[in-house]
CSV table of C-alpha atoms in Angstrom, one decimal:
chain,number,residue,atom,x,y,z
A,199,UNK,CA,154.2,217.0,132.3
A,200,UNK,CA,150.4,218.7,133.4
A,201,UNK,CA,150.2,220.5,130.0
A,202,UNK,CA,151.0,217.3,128.0
A,203,UNK,CA,148.5,215.4,130.5
A,204,UNK,CA,145.7,218.0,129.1
A,205,UNK,CA,146.5,217.6,125.3
A,206,UNK,CA,146.6,214.0,125.6
A,207,UNK,CA,143.2,213.7,127.3
A,208,UNK,CA,142.0,216.5,124.5
A,209,UNK,CA,143.4,214.2,121.6
A,210,UNK,CA,141.6,211.2,123.6
A,211,UNK,CA,138.8,212.9,123.7
A,212,UNK,CA,138.7,213.9,119.6
A,213,UNK,CA,139.5,210.1,118.6
A,214,UNK,CA,136.6,209.1,120.7
A,215,UNK,CA,134.4,211.5,119.0
A,216,UNK,CA,135.6,210.8,115.3
A,217,UNK,CA,135.2,206.9,116.3
A,218,UNK,CA,131.5,207.8,117.2
A,219,UNK,CA,130.8,209.8,114.1
A,220,UNK,CA,132.6,207.1,112.1
A,221,UNK,CA,130.4,204.5,113.7
A,222,UNK,CA,127.1,206.3,113.2
A,223,UNK,CA,128.1,207.3,109.7
A,224,UNK,CA,128.9,203.5,109.0
A,225,UNK,CA,125.7,202.4,110.5
A,226,UNK,CA,123.7,204.9,108.0
A,227,UNK,CA,125.2,203.5,105.3
A,228,UNK,CA,124.4,200.1,106.0
A,229,UNK,CA,121.0,200.7,106.3
A,230,UNK,CA,121.2,202.7,102.8
A,231,UNK,CA,121.7,199.3,100.9
A,232,UNK,CA,118.6,197.6,102.7
A,233,UNK,CA,116.5,200.5,102.3
A,234,UNK,CA,117.3,200.7,98.3
A,235,UNK,CA,116.5,197.0,97.9
A,236,UNK,CA,113.3,197.3,100.0
A,237,UNK,CA,111.9,200.3,97.8
A,238,UNK,CA,113.3,198.1,94.7
A,239,UNK,CA,111.1,195.0,95.6
A,240,UNK,CA,107.9,197.2,96.5
A,241,UNK,CA,108.3,198.3,93.1
A,242,UNK,CA,108.6,195.0,91.4
A,243,UNK,CA,105.7,193.8,93.3
A,244,UNK,CA,103.4,196.6,92.1
A,245,UNK,CA,104.7,196.2,88.8
A,246,UNK,CA,103.7,192.7,88.9
A,247,UNK,CA,100.1,193.5,89.7
A,248,UNK,CA,100.0,195.7,87.1
A,249,UNK,CA,100.7,193.1,84.4
A,250,UNK,CA,98.2,190.8,86.0
A,251,UNK,CA,96.0,193.5,85.8
A,252,UNK,CA,96.5,194.0,82.0
A,253,UNK,CA,96.5,190.1,81.4
A,254,UNK,CA,93.1,189.6,83.3
A,255,UNK,CA,91.7,192.9,80.9
A,256,UNK,CA,93.3,191.0,78.0
A,257,UNK,CA,91.8,187.8,78.7
A,258,UNK,CA,88.2,189.4,79.1
A,259,UNK,CA,88.4,191.0,76.2
A,260,UNK,CA,88.6,187.9,74.0
A,261,UNK,CA,86.2,186.0,75.9
A,262,UNK,CA,83.8,188.9,75.0
A,263,UNK,CA,83.3,188.1,71.2
A,264,UNK,CA,82.6,184.5,72.0
A,265,UNK,CA,79.8,185.4,74.3
A,266,UNK,CA,78.6,187.7,71.6
A,267,UNK,CA,78.7,185.2,69.1
A,268,UNK,CA,76.9,182.7,71.5
A,269,UNK,CA,73.8,185.1,71.4
A,270,UNK,CA,72.1,184.1,67.8
A,271,UNK,CA,72.7,180.8,68.2
A,272,UNK,CA,70.6,181.0,71.5
A,273,UNK,CA,67.6,182.4,69.9
A,274,UNK,CA,67.7,180.0,66.7
A,275,UNK,CA,67.7,177.1,68.7
A,276,UNK,CA,64.7,178.4,70.6
A,277,UNK,CA,62.7,179.1,67.8
A,278,UNK,CA,63.6,175.5,66.4
A,279,UNK,CA,62.5,173.9,69.9
A,280,UNK,CA,59.2,176.4,69.2
A,281,UNK,CA,58.7,175.3,66.0
A,282,UNK,CA,58.9,171.2,66.8
A,283,UNK,CA,56.5,171.8,69.6
A,284,UNK,CA,54.1,173.6,67.6
A,285,UNK,CA,54.1,171.0,65.2
A,286,UNK,CA,53.5,168.2,67.9
A,287,UNK,CA,50.4,169.9,69.2
A,288,UNK,CA,49.0,170.7,65.6
A,289,UNK,CA,48.6,166.5,65.9
A,290,UNK,CA,48.1,165.7,69.3
A,291,UNK,CA,45.5,168.8,69.7
A,292,UNK,CA,45.5,171.3,72.0
A,293,UNK,CA,42.8,173.0,74.7
A,294,UNK,CA,42.1,175.9,72.1
A,295,UNK,CA,41.0,173.4,70.0
A,296,UNK,CA,38.7,171.6,72.7
A,297,UNK,CA,37.2,174.4,73.9
A,298,UNK,CA,36.5,175.8,70.1
A,299,UNK,CA,34.9,172.3,69.2
A,300,UNK,CA,33.0,172.4,72.6
A,301,UNK,CA,31.7,175.8,71.7
A,302,UNK,CA,30.5,174.7,68.1
A,303,UNK,CA,28.7,171.9,69.3
A,304,UNK,CA,26.7,174.1,71.8
A,305,UNK,CA,26.1,176.6,68.9
A,306,UNK,CA,24.6,173.9,66.8
A,307,UNK,CA,22.5,172.4,69.2
A,308,UNK,CA,20.9,175.6,70.0
A,309,UNK,CA,20.6,176.4,66.2
A,310,UNK,CA,18.9,173.1,65.3
A,311,UNK,CA,15.8,172.6,65.7
A,312,UNK,CA,14.0,169.2,66.9
A,313,UNK,CA,12.5,168.9,63.6
A,314,UNK,CA,15.7,169.2,61.5
A,315,UNK,CA,16.8,166.3,59.5
A,316,UNK,CA,18.7,164.1,60.9
A,317,UNK,CA,21.5,164.9,58.1
A,318,UNK,CA,21.3,168.5,59.3
A,319,UNK,CA,21.4,167.8,63.3
A,320,UNK,CA,24.6,165.4,62.6
A,321,UNK,CA,26.1,168.4,60.4
A,322,UNK,CA,25.4,171.2,62.9
A,323,UNK,CA,26.3,169.4,65.9
A,324,UNK,CA,29.3,167.0,64.9
A,325,UNK,CA,30.4,167.8,61.8
A,326,UNK,CA,31.0,172.1,62.3
A,327,UNK,CA,32.5,170.9,65.9
A,328,UNK,CA,34.9,168.5,64.1
A,329,UNK,CA,35.9,171.0,61.0
A,330,UNK,CA,36.7,174.0,63.8
A,331,UNK,CA,39.0,171.2,65.8
A,332,UNK,CA,41.1,170.5,61.9
A,333,UNK,CA,41.3,174.4,61.7
A,334,UNK,CA,42.7,175.1,64.8
A,335,UNK,CA,45.5,172.2,64.1
A,336,UNK,CA,45.8,173.3,60.7
A,337,UNK,CA,46.7,176.8,62.4
A,338,UNK,CA,49.3,175.3,64.5
A,339,UNK,CA,50.9,173.0,61.8
A,340,UNK,CA,51.2,176.7,59.7
A,341,UNK,CA,52.9,178.4,62.5
A,342,UNK,CA,55.2,175.7,63.0
A,343,UNK,CA,56.1,175.2,59.2
A,344,UNK,CA,56.7,178.7,59.1
A,345,UNK,CA,59.0,178.9,62.5
A,346,UNK,CA,61.1,175.9,61.0
A,347,UNK,CA,61.6,177.6,57.6
A,348,UNK,CA,62.5,180.9,59.3
A,349,UNK,CA,65.3,178.9,61.4
A,350,UNK,CA,66.4,177.0,58.6
A,351,UNK,CA,66.8,179.9,56.2
A,352,UNK,CA,68.3,182.3,59.0
A,353,UNK,CA,72.0,181.9,58.6
A,354,UNK,CA,71.8,183.1,54.9
A,355,UNK,CA,70.5,186.5,56.2
A,356,UNK,CA,73.4,186.5,59.2
A,357,UNK,CA,76.8,187.4,59.3
A,358,UNK,CA,79.1,185.0,57.3
A,359,UNK,CA,81.4,182.5,58.7
A,360,UNK,CA,78.8,182.2,61.6
A,361,UNK,CA,77.7,178.3,60.8
A,362,UNK,CA,74.4,177.1,62.4
A,363,UNK,CA,74.9,174.0,64.9
A,364,UNK,CA,73.5,170.7,63.9
A,365,UNK,CA,71.3,170.0,66.3
A,366,UNK,CA,69.3,173.5,65.6
A,367,UNK,CA,69.1,172.2,62.1
A,368,UNK,CA,67.9,168.9,63.1
A,369,UNK,CA,65.2,169.9,65.5
A,370,UNK,CA,64.2,172.6,62.9
A,371,UNK,CA,63.5,170.0,60.1
A,372,UNK,CA,61.8,168.2,62.8
A,373,UNK,CA,59.5,171.1,63.1
A,374,UNK,CA,58.9,171.2,59.3
A,375,UNK,CA,58.4,168.0,59.0
A,376,UNK,CA,56.0,167.9,61.5
A,377,UNK,CA,54.1,171.1,60.5
A,378,UNK,CA,53.7,170.0,57.0
A,379,UNK,CA,51.9,166.1,58.0
A,380,UNK,CA,50.1,168.3,60.7
A,381,UNK,CA,48.6,170.9,57.9
A,382,UNK,CA,48.1,167.9,54.9
A,383,UNK,CA,45.8,166.3,57.8
A,384,UNK,CA,44.0,169.0,58.7
A,385,UNK,CA,43.1,170.1,55.2
A,386,UNK,CA,42.2,166.6,54.3
A,387,UNK,CA,39.7,166.3,57.4
A,388,UNK,CA,38.3,170.2,57.1
A,389,UNK,CA,37.5,168.9,53.3
A,390,UNK,CA,36.2,165.9,54.4
A,391,UNK,CA,38.6,163.5,52.7
A,392,UNK,CA,39.4,161.6,55.5
A,393,UNK,CA,37.1,161.0,59.0
A,394,UNK,CA,34.3,162.5,56.7
A,395,UNK,CA,30.6,162.5,58.3
A,396,UNK,CA,28.3,159.1,58.3
A,397,UNK,CA,25.8,159.0,55.8
A,398,UNK,CA,22.5,159.4,57.3
A,399,UNK,CA,20.6,158.0,54.8
């Protein structure tokens, strides 16, 4: 009876130990799938981030050629505006022409004696100053004409398939037109065809 009781106790302890081991194993088995799922989720998140980085780099690569294409147009537009500005200055005058004319007037006054004829005094004091103003205006007009023509013919020497913006052509043509008008007026004034010296006789 005593031996049987001990055996039963041993069997009971063994059964309990096995039960504990089975519980631990079952717990580990239940935790393993969760760990695998977590690792799989992290891997998928990293793949998604890598894909986003690749997409961003691809978009940047597509934007770069567009920026490079816009660069030549900026220079041509600026040159066209400069041409139009020079044309306006050739017609309205500039401080350069004012200073040059005033200097020529001073030189004429210093170089002409009081006993000189009226015609000579008028020419030295006023005529030369007016001619200097016309000369400076003609130089501005010529610069406007040259810059405008360069802008208009620039696409013929550039990369094919890159048409010039319409507004650049319009402004460049305006600069060329103003340059031509200013140049014609400057030549006419310098040669006394228009606004010549008054008669002193």
